[in-house]
């Protein structure tokens, strides 16, 4: 809506009379203009009714006094509707020649109008100046204007269907025909592409031409129905064979020169070709994107200048980009490191190296450092060459192997620790056996302490081997439980007794239940779990710190908790503590195969229970085992 400006040139000439100043301005500026001029008030849809306010002398001469008076005095009429429809079309197609319109319906004289906004004047919120001129029915001129429009439309990136419909509408106006149809060649027949005008006539045009044999000449005349005189004009757009045809209803040949029709055919043929190229490109791009979306890796397509052409959602998720345009460091939220974690110079980044040197790679592992997060990726880059052998594009795929790399590192650490742990009892065991053999060979009595220590190493070795066997059983689904109704109070007392009577018994406090608590369990497996928790608490807790072991019930579960006085764990450690081969942040100082808690969780879950940890850095750690209560065997 235009702002109020009473000093602007213009005037309001109302149907019920003139404002004095407005009438003076109108009479001085517009009334005697040689150009037919109208004053319209066209507010926004919700701001009032449209109206024709004034008509100057030249417009009255062009329309005739009766029509001019009718336009000004009538609030609603077909003539006004035609005027406002012309306004709407000019706003919808800015920069294009306005379509002709008639103020008297079919058969009336045709006019063209140009609309110019004015500042608000007096009581008018949205005044528009309308300059009108008579439109001569010169098809040749109209088609030449249309050809000029088409030459510009080829380069538009707008929706092709909407573009084609606008072209069809302009063709109908230029040929002054009730129906027009533009058909495209598809193999041995024609298929409808765009239509305009009377829907029934357009459909009959399409049906008539769908299987028609169109000669290679430029213009043809055919009958809409067999047995009738020719009443269809068919313009061949290219051929032979034809790329398409334009047809319209007309009882007489078009009033246009052959050169103009030839130029029109060329322009429409180019428009159809452009449409097919764009749609084929769009279809191929959609297919490629669909394929890339189903690839289980992050995929990136970039050109030889380092510009990103396409990437799938996995690449977007991996990189964290909503729009990724270039490969350079300025468009990366990460730095690239080698597998050891050392940052690489930009020229050695795999994507940048592919662009600068044309070198791809296959399954090379890199680390993407995002600051707080690092991701290990397995990268493959393949050049895509054209028919001449030149590299135009590069296709890169990256698989996130962060978890796999972490597992591999833990596995390597596990093998190192397992070798050390298995070797550790063998060395003293070998010594004790050698000492016992010497004593026996010398006829001496074998020292019982030597045998006890040898037996202790044998037990230690068996525990290590049992842990490995348990891991294998869990991985293959062969872990078997021998469940039976068991008093947890008695079981916990039996488990804790060796610890309480051992050399570190002064560090352990048992808070056993006052009454019997029963659960259907494999007592040997639960003993294995609780013993492991107590051992961990003594090993990882504060030196000479106390360990509390407690049994109680809550709702339908029995809870056995083991609490130490250690330094606690971070959230990251807690997330990994139950994984295979994970031995904690102090693994370098405390050797462990990292299987105890992994096996413990699997055993508890096989019982239908739960094992959970409550801890924080600098705070005690409490591990709770929840087991379903009950006396009935499953």
XYZ file of C-alpha atoms in Angstrom, residues 120-403:
284
model
C -1.889 7.736 -1.925
C -4.121 10.691 -2.857
C -6.803 12.117 -0.610
C -9.202 9.254 0.165
C -7.520 6.719 -2.149
C -5.169 4.283 -0.447
C -3.837 2.488 -3.534
C -4.305 4.512 -6.728
C -3.033 3.158 -10.040
C -2.717 4.951 -13.368
C -3.854 2.845 -16.344
C -2.646 3.766 -19.857
C -4.744 2.094 -22.563
C -4.274 1.625 -26.304
C -6.177 -0.274 -28.942
C -4.837 -3.699 -29.845
C -4.796 -4.540 -33.533
C -5.419 -8.167 -34.445
C -2.020 -8.566 -36.048
C -0.962 -12.160 -35.392
C 2.409 -11.654 -37.016
C 3.284 -8.841 -34.589
C 1.891 -10.759 -31.609
C 3.881 -13.872 -32.501
C 7.068 -11.866 -32.971
C 6.588 -10.448 -29.474
C 6.039 -13.967 -28.190
C 9.213 -15.214 -29.936
C 11.187 -12.488 -28.136
C 9.682 -13.616 -24.837
C 10.538 -17.270 -25.544
C 14.182 -16.473 -26.240
C 14.438 -15.085 -22.697
C 12.395 -17.882 -21.116
C 14.872 -20.580 -22.206
C 17.314 -19.403 -19.551
C 14.830 -19.201 -16.701
C 15.204 -21.639 -13.817
C 11.532 -21.508 -12.893
C 9.212 -24.496 -12.741
C 8.967 -25.898 -16.272
C 5.312 -26.895 -16.032
C 4.298 -23.426 -14.873
C 6.514 -21.929 -17.575
C 4.934 -24.098 -20.277
C 1.418 -23.273 -19.164
C 2.245 -19.547 -19.371
C 3.631 -20.065 -22.887
C 0.474 -21.961 -23.927
C -1.686 -19.131 -22.605
C 0.322 -16.566 -24.574
C 0.019 -18.693 -27.709
C -3.754 -18.828 -27.317
C -3.865 -15.043 -26.963
C -1.578 -14.478 -29.971
C -3.586 -16.773 -32.250
C -6.885 -15.492 -30.820
C -8.100 -19.079 -30.567
C -10.376 -20.771 -28.005
C -7.981 -23.695 -27.503
C -4.335 -24.489 -28.076
C -2.261 -27.615 -27.346
C 1.490 -28.185 -27.396
C 2.451 -31.860 -27.839
C 5.863 -33.497 -27.625
C 7.105 -36.472 -29.623
C 7.436 -39.705 -27.656
C 8.759 -42.550 -29.784
C 6.096 -43.081 -32.515
C 3.337 -40.876 -31.066
C 2.677 -37.453 -29.619
C 1.963 -36.867 -25.955
C 0.303 -33.769 -24.465
C 2.720 -31.349 -22.914
C 0.888 -28.046 -22.256
C -2.638 -26.844 -23.041
C -4.623 -23.622 -22.704
C -8.153 -22.401 -23.283
C -11.353 -24.406 -23.508
C -10.686 -27.698 -21.721
C -13.035 -29.759 -23.923
C -11.576 -28.402 -27.161
C -8.030 -28.830 -25.871
C -8.726 -32.465 -24.990
C -10.171 -33.092 -28.461
C -7.087 -31.479 -30.024
C -4.798 -33.747 -28.045
C -6.818 -36.866 -28.840
C -6.918 -36.000 -32.555
C -3.145 -35.530 -32.760
C -1.988 -38.208 -30.341
C -1.559 -40.862 -33.044
C -1.630 -38.609 -36.108
C 1.004 -38.806 -38.821
C 2.297 -35.250 -39.277
C 4.202 -34.529 -42.524
C 7.581 -32.855 -42.333
C 6.273 -29.563 -43.778
C 5.982 -26.626 -41.406
C 2.236 -25.893 -41.317
C -0.701 -28.265 -41.837
C -4.477 -28.032 -41.742
C -6.530 -30.878 -40.357
C -10.108 -31.553 -39.344
C -10.986 -31.774 -35.682
C -13.379 -34.588 -36.587
C -13.271 -36.895 -39.644
C -15.446 -35.728 -42.524
C -15.382 -32.077 -41.588
C -13.591 -29.189 -43.262
C -10.104 -28.411 -41.935
C -10.451 -26.511 -38.669
C -7.120 -27.291 -36.961
C -3.785 -25.614 -37.626
C -0.770 -27.803 -36.842
C 2.685 -26.251 -36.628
C 5.530 -28.760 -36.940
C 8.220 -27.825 -34.405
C 11.058 -29.887 -35.805
C 11.758 -32.856 -37.947
C 11.518 -35.108 -39.572
C 10.715 -36.757 -37.261
C 9.000 -33.933 -35.408
C 10.184 -33.071 -31.905
C 6.680 -31.827 -31.224
C 3.672 -30.076 -32.693
C 1.648 -26.993 -31.824
C -2.050 -27.134 -32.712
C -4.909 -24.695 -32.319
C -8.519 -24.381 -33.397
C -8.845 -22.038 -36.404
C -11.114 -22.178 -39.444
C -8.819 -19.918 -41.452
C -5.007 -20.042 -41.816
C -2.981 -17.957 -39.363
C -2.407 -14.302 -40.218
C 1.392 -14.549 -39.905
C 4.298 -14.698 -42.299
C 5.990 -18.084 -42.906
C 9.239 -16.662 -41.497
C 7.509 -15.759 -38.238
C 5.941 -19.229 -37.982
C 9.329 -20.810 -38.652
C 10.957 -18.720 -35.910
C 8.110 -19.608 -33.557
C 8.536 -23.317 -34.331
C 12.285 -23.064 -33.638
C 11.696 -21.212 -30.365
C 9.104 -23.743 -29.173
C 11.301 -26.656 -30.248
C 14.143 -25.175 -28.216
C 11.825 -24.748 -25.257
C 10.772 -28.415 -25.465
C 14.392 -29.522 -25.794
C 15.364 -27.401 -22.800
C 12.509 -28.914 -20.819
C 13.653 -32.450 -21.649
C 17.272 -31.648 -20.802
C 16.341 -30.134 -17.462
C 13.940 -32.918 -16.598
C 16.426 -35.609 -17.640
C 19.133 -33.938 -15.577
C 16.740 -33.574 -12.662
C 15.638 -37.207 -12.979
C 19.216 -38.471 -13.168
C 20.144 -36.305 -10.207
C 17.193 -37.671 -8.240
C 18.192 -41.230 -9.115
C 21.788 -40.578 -8.113
C 20.681 -38.971 -4.855
C 18.378 -41.932 -4.142
C 21.264 -44.320 -4.750
C 23.617 -42.289 -2.567
C 21.052 -42.170 0.248
C 20.980 -45.983 0.340
C 24.761 -46.321 0.485
C 25.692 -47.274 4.071
C 28.652 -44.861 4.060
C 29.044 -41.116 3.885
C 29.350 -40.212 0.187
C 30.609 -36.948 -1.305
C 30.781 -35.918 -4.975
C 33.063 -32.974 -5.824
C 34.576 -31.524 -8.994
C 38.160 -30.875 -10.069
C 38.013 -27.363 -8.599
C 37.071 -28.565 -5.144
C 33.425 -27.548 -5.315
C 31.006 -29.947 -3.656
C 28.380 -31.200 -6.109
C 26.357 -33.595 -3.964
C 26.507 -35.455 -0.665
C 24.178 -37.805 1.169
C 22.605 -37.463 4.598
C 25.256 -39.682 6.207
C 27.970 -37.279 5.054
C 25.932 -34.400 6.434
C 25.551 -36.198 9.768
C 29.244 -37.127 9.896
C 30.505 -33.651 9.056
C 27.705 -31.678 10.682
C 27.129 -29.500 7.592
C 23.754 -28.320 6.344
C 25.428 -26.747 3.314
C 28.827 -27.989 2.212
C 30.162 -26.077 -0.776
C 33.961 -26.337 -0.828
C 36.679 -28.729 0.268
C 39.001 -26.064 1.625
C 39.806 -25.701 5.336
C 37.554 -22.634 5.604
C 34.517 -24.839 4.897
C 35.520 -27.653 7.265
C 34.557 -27.884 10.944
C 37.475 -30.276 11.543
C 41.154 -30.918 10.970
C 42.539 -34.143 9.514
C 44.996 -36.291 11.432
C 46.740 -39.572 10.762
C 45.838 -42.718 12.714
C 48.363 -41.754 15.388
C 46.482 -38.516 15.961
C 49.106 -36.180 14.452
C 47.587 -33.298 12.474
C 48.270 -33.365 8.736
C 49.051 -30.259 6.663
C 46.155 -29.179 4.453
C 47.874 -30.286 1.238
C 47.943 -33.860 2.594
C 44.243 -33.988 3.351
C 42.858 -36.749 1.111
C 40.103 -34.633 -0.489
C 42.389 -31.657 -1.098
C 45.149 -33.931 -2.414
C 42.703 -35.509 -4.879
C 41.912 -32.076 -6.351
C 45.501 -30.785 -6.470
C 47.228 -33.982 -7.617
C 44.408 -36.084 -9.046
C 45.329 -38.868 -6.624
C 42.623 -41.055 -5.108
C 42.947 -43.557 -2.292
C 41.476 -46.864 -1.182
C 40.511 -47.703 2.411
C 42.920 -45.253 3.996
C 42.177 -44.462 7.636
C 42.228 -40.888 8.912
C 41.098 -39.134 12.071
C 38.730 -36.158 11.830
C 39.351 -33.906 14.807
C 36.315 -31.759 15.685
C 37.871 -30.437 18.878
C 36.000 -32.238 21.637
C 35.202 -35.205 19.387
C 37.408 -37.324 17.147
C 36.172 -39.729 14.508
C 38.116 -42.417 12.727
C 37.051 -42.735 9.098
C 38.001 -45.165 6.371
C 38.331 -43.106 3.190
C 38.104 -44.129 -0.473
C 38.336 -41.568 -3.286
C 37.864 -42.533 -6.950
C 38.223 -40.157 -9.922
C 35.322 -40.043 -12.403
C 36.519 -39.513 -15.983
C 34.560 -38.389 -19.034
C 34.651 -39.885 -22.532
C 37.894 -38.073 -23.336
C 39.597 -39.527 -20.268
C 39.725 -36.212 -18.387
C 38.874 -36.232 -14.678
C 35.813 -34.096 -14.067
C 34.558 -35.379 -10.747
C 35.716 -37.309 -7.694
C 33.559 -39.707 -5.716
C 34.566 -40.051 -2.075
C 33.134 -42.458 0.467
C 33.905 -42.425 4.173
C 32.930 -45.042 6.718
C 32.919 -44.129 10.399
C 35.101 -46.765 12.058
C 35.544 -44.968 15.375
C 33.987 -47.762 17.413
